[in-house]
Coordinates of C-alpha atoms and ligand atoms in Angstrom, one line a residue:
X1 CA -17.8 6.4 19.2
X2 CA -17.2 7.5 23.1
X3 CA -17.1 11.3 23.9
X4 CA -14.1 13.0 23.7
X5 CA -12.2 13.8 26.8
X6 CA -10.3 16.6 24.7
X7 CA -10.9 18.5 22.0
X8 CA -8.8 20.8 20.1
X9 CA -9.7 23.5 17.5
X10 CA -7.4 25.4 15.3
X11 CA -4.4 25.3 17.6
X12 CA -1.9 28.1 17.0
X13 CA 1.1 28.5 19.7
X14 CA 4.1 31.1 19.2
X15 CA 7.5 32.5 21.3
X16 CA 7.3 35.7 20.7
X17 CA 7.7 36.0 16.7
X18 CA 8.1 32.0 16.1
X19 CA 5.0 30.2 15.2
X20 CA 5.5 27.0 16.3
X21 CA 2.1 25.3 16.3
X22 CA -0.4 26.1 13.4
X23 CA -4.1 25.6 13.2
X24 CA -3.7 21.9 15.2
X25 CA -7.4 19.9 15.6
X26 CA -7.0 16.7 17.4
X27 CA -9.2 15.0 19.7
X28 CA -8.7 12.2 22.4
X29 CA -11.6 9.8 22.9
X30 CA -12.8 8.8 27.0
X31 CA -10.1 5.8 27.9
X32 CA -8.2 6.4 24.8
X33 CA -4.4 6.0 24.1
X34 CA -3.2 8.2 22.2
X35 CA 0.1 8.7 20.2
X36 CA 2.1 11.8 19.0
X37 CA 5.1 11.0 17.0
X38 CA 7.1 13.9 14.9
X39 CA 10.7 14.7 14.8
X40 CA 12.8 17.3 16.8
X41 CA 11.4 20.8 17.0
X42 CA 8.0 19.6 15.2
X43 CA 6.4 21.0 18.0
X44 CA 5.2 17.4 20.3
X45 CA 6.7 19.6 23.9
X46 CA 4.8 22.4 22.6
X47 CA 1.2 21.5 22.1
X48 CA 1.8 19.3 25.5
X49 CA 2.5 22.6 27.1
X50 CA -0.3 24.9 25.4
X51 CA -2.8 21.4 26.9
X52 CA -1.8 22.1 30.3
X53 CA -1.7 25.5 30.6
X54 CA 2.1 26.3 30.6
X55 CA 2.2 28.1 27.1
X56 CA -1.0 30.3 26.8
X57 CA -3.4 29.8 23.8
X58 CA -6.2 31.6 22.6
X59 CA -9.9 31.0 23.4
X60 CA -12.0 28.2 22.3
X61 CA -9.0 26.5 21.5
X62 CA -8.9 23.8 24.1
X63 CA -12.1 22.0 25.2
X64 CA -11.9 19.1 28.1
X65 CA -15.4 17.1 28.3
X66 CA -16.4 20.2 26.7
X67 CA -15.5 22.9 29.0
X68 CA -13.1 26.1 27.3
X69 CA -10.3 25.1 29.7
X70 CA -8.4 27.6 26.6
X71 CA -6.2 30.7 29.0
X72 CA -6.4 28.4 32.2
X73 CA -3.6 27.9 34.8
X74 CA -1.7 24.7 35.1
X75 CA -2.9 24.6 38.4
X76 CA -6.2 25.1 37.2
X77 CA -6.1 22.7 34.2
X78 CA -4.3 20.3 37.0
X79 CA -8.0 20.5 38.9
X80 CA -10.0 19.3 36.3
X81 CA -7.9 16.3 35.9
X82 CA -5.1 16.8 33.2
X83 CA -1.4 15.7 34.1
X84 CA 1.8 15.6 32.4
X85 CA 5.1 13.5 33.1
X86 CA 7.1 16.2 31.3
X87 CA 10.1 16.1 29.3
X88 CA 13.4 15.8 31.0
X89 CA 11.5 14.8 34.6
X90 CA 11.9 18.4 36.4
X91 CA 12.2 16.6 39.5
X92 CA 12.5 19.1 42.8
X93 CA 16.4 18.3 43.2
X94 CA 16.1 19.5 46.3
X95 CA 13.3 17.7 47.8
X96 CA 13.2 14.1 48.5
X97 CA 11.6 11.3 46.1
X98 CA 8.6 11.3 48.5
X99 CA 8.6 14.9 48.3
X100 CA 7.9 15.2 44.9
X101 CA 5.1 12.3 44.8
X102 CA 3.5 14.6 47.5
X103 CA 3.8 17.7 44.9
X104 CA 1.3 15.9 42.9
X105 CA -1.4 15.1 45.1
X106 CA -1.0 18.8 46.4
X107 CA -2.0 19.9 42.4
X108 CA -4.2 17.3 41.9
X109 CA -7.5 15.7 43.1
X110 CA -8.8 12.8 45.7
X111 CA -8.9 9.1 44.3
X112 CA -7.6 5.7 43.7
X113 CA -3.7 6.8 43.6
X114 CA -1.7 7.2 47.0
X115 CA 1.7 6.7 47.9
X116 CA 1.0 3.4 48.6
X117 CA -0.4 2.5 45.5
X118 CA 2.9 4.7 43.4
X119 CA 5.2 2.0 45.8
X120 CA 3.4 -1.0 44.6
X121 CA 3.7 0.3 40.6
X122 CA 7.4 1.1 41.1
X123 CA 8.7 -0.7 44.5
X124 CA 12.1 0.8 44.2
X125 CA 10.4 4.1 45.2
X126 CA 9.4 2.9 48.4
X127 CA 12.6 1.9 49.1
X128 CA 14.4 4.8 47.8
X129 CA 11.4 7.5 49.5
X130 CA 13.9 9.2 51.8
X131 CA 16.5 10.1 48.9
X132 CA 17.1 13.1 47.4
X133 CA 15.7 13.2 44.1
X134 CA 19.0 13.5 42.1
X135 CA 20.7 10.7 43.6
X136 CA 18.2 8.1 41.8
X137 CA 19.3 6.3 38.1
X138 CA 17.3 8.9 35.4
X139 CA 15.2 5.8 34.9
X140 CA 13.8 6.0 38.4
X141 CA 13.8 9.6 38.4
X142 CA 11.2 8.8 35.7
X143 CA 9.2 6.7 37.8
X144 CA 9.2 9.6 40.1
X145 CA 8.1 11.9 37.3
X146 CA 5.3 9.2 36.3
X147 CA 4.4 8.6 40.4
X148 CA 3.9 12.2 40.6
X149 CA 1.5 12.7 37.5
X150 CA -0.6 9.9 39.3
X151 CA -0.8 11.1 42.7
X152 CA -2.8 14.0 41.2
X153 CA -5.4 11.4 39.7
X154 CA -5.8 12.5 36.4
X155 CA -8.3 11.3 33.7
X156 CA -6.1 12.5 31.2
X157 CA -2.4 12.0 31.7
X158 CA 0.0 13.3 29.1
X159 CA 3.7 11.6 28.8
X160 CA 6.1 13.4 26.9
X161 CA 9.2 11.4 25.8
X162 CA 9.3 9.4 28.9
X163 CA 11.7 7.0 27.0
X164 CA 14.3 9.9 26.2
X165 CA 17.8 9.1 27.3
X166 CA 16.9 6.1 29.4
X167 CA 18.7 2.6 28.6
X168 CA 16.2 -0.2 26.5
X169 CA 16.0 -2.0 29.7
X170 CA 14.1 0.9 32.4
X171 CA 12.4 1.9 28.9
X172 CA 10.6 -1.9 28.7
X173 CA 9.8 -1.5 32.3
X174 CA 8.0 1.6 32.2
X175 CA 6.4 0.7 29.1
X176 CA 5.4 -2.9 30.7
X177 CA 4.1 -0.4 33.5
X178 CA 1.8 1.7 31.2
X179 CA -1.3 -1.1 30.9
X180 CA -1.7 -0.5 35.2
X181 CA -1.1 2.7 34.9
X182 CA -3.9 3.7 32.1
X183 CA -6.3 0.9 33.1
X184 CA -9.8 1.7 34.8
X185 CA -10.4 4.1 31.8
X186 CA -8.0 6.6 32.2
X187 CA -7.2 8.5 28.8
X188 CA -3.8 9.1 27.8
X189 CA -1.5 11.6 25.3
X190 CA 2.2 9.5 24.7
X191 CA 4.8 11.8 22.8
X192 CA 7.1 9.3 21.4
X193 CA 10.3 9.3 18.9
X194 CA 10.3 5.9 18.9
X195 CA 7.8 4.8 16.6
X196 CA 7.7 1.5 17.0
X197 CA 6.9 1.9 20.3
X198 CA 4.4 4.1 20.0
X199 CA 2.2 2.4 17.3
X200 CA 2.3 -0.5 19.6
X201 CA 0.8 1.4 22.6
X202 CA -2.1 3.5 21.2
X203 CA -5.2 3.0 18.9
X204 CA -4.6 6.3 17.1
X205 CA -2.1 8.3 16.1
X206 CA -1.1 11.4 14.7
X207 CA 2.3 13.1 13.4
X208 CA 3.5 16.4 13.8
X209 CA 5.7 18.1 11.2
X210 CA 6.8 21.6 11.5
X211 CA 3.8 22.8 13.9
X212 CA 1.0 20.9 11.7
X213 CA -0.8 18.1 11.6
X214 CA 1.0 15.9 8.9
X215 CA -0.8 12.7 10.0
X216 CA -4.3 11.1 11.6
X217 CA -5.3 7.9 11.7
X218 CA -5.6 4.3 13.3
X219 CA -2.3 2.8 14.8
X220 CA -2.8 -0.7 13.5
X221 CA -3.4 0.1 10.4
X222 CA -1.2 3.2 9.0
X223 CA 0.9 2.1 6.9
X224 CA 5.2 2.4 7.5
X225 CA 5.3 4.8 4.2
X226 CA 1.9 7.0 5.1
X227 CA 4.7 7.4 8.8
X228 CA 7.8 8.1 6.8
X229 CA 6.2 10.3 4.1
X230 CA 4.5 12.5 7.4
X231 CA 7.2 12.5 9.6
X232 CA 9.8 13.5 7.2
X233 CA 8.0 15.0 4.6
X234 CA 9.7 12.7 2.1
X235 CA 7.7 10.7 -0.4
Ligands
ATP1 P1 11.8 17.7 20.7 O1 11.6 16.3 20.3 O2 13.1 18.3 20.3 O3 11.4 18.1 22.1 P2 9.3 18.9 19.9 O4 8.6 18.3 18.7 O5 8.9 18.7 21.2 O6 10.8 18.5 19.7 P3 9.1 21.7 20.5 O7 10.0 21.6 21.7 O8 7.6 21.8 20.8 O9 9.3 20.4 19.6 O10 9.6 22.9 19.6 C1 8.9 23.3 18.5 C2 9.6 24.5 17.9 O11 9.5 25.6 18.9 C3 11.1 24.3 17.7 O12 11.4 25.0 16.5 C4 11.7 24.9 18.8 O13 13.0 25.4 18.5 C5 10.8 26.1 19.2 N1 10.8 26.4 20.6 C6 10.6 25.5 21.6 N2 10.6 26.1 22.8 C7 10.9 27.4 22.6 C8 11.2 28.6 23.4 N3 11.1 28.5 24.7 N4 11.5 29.7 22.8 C9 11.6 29.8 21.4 N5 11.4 28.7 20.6 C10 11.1 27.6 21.2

């Protein structure tokens, strides 16, 4: 069994009085692909935020290639080499598509990700560079979104509902995308309604229902009613 890249322990998160994550262990194996499925509110955004240090978490919680990275900075976590493509884009309206790529590499580290190498993954970029973010299709914006996660060279990248609200068509091309994107070793967290979809990506997966881990195992071989019974909570 590799190392894990990320470890996490007992996992609570709250707003304010709302508990919305309880006692969550997972781990992500080096050059794994992992997949988090769970219906709306289960609480897939939130442990993606309390990972990268946008929602604070208590210590020893959160261990990457076993450092307490638990109470760090998104900047900070950013360093080490965790990135998010996050929900909904949150592109820089005001800044230009190249702009934005450049956001990343500004958080991030040095390595095999440029510009140049973002414009060969998703050509229309390069063509588009100059534009303002919010004049681009939402499925480009996502490619923007996804360029700028890479220009920070992550080891770890987490995608959270990249397919959301995009048409089938951009949704197969970014997914066709995803094997050159997570190749050379690179680990990666997918948060996915679409099941399907992500069962077919990862080698393990778990589900979350109402802030808790309702399901663990391989991808290949849960079975659809194990899914149904842990995403639902229906036998
Ligand atoms: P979705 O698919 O809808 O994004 P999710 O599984 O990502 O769902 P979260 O967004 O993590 O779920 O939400 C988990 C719970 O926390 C939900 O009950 C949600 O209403 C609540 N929640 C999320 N963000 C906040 C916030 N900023 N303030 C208060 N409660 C919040």
């Amino acid at each position: 069994m590799p190392e894990p890249i990320l470890q996490i322990q007992a996992l609570d998160a709250h707003y304010g009085d709302f508990q919305a994550l309880y006692g969550v262990d997972m781990e992500v194996s080096e050059g794994e692909v992992l997949a988090i499925i769970g219906s709306n509110g289960a609480g897939k955004t939130t442990l993606m935020r309390s990972i990268t240090g946008l929602l604070s978490n208590g210590p020893s919680q959160i261990k990457y290639r076993s450092e307490d990275i638990s109470g760090l900075r998104a900047d900070e976590v950013a360093m080490r080499g965790l990135a998010m493509v996050p929900e909904g884009r949150q592109l820089f309206p005001s800044l230009s598509v190249r702009e934005n790529l450049m956001i990343g590499a500004q958080v991030g580290r040095k390595g095999p990700w440029t510009l140049d190498e973002v414009y060969k993954l998703f050509p229309i970029l390069d063509e588009r560079k100059d534009q303002q973010s919010t004049s681009l299709s939402g499925g480009q914006q996502q490619m923007v979104a996804i360029g700028r996660a890479l220009m920070a060279n992550p080891d770890l990248i987490l995608f959270d509902e990249i397919s959301l609200g995009l048409a089938p068509i951009i949704i197969k091309d970014i997914y066709d995308a995803l094997p050159g994107i997570i190749g050379e070793g690179m680990s990666a967290i997918i948060v996915e309604q679409d099941i399907s979809k992500a069962l077919s990506v990862s080698s393990r997966v778990y589900c979350l229902q109402e802030g808790r881990v309702s399901l663990e195992g391989a991808s290949d071989t849960v079975s659809r009613e194990d899914i149904s019974r842990a995403y639902f909570g229906i036998e």
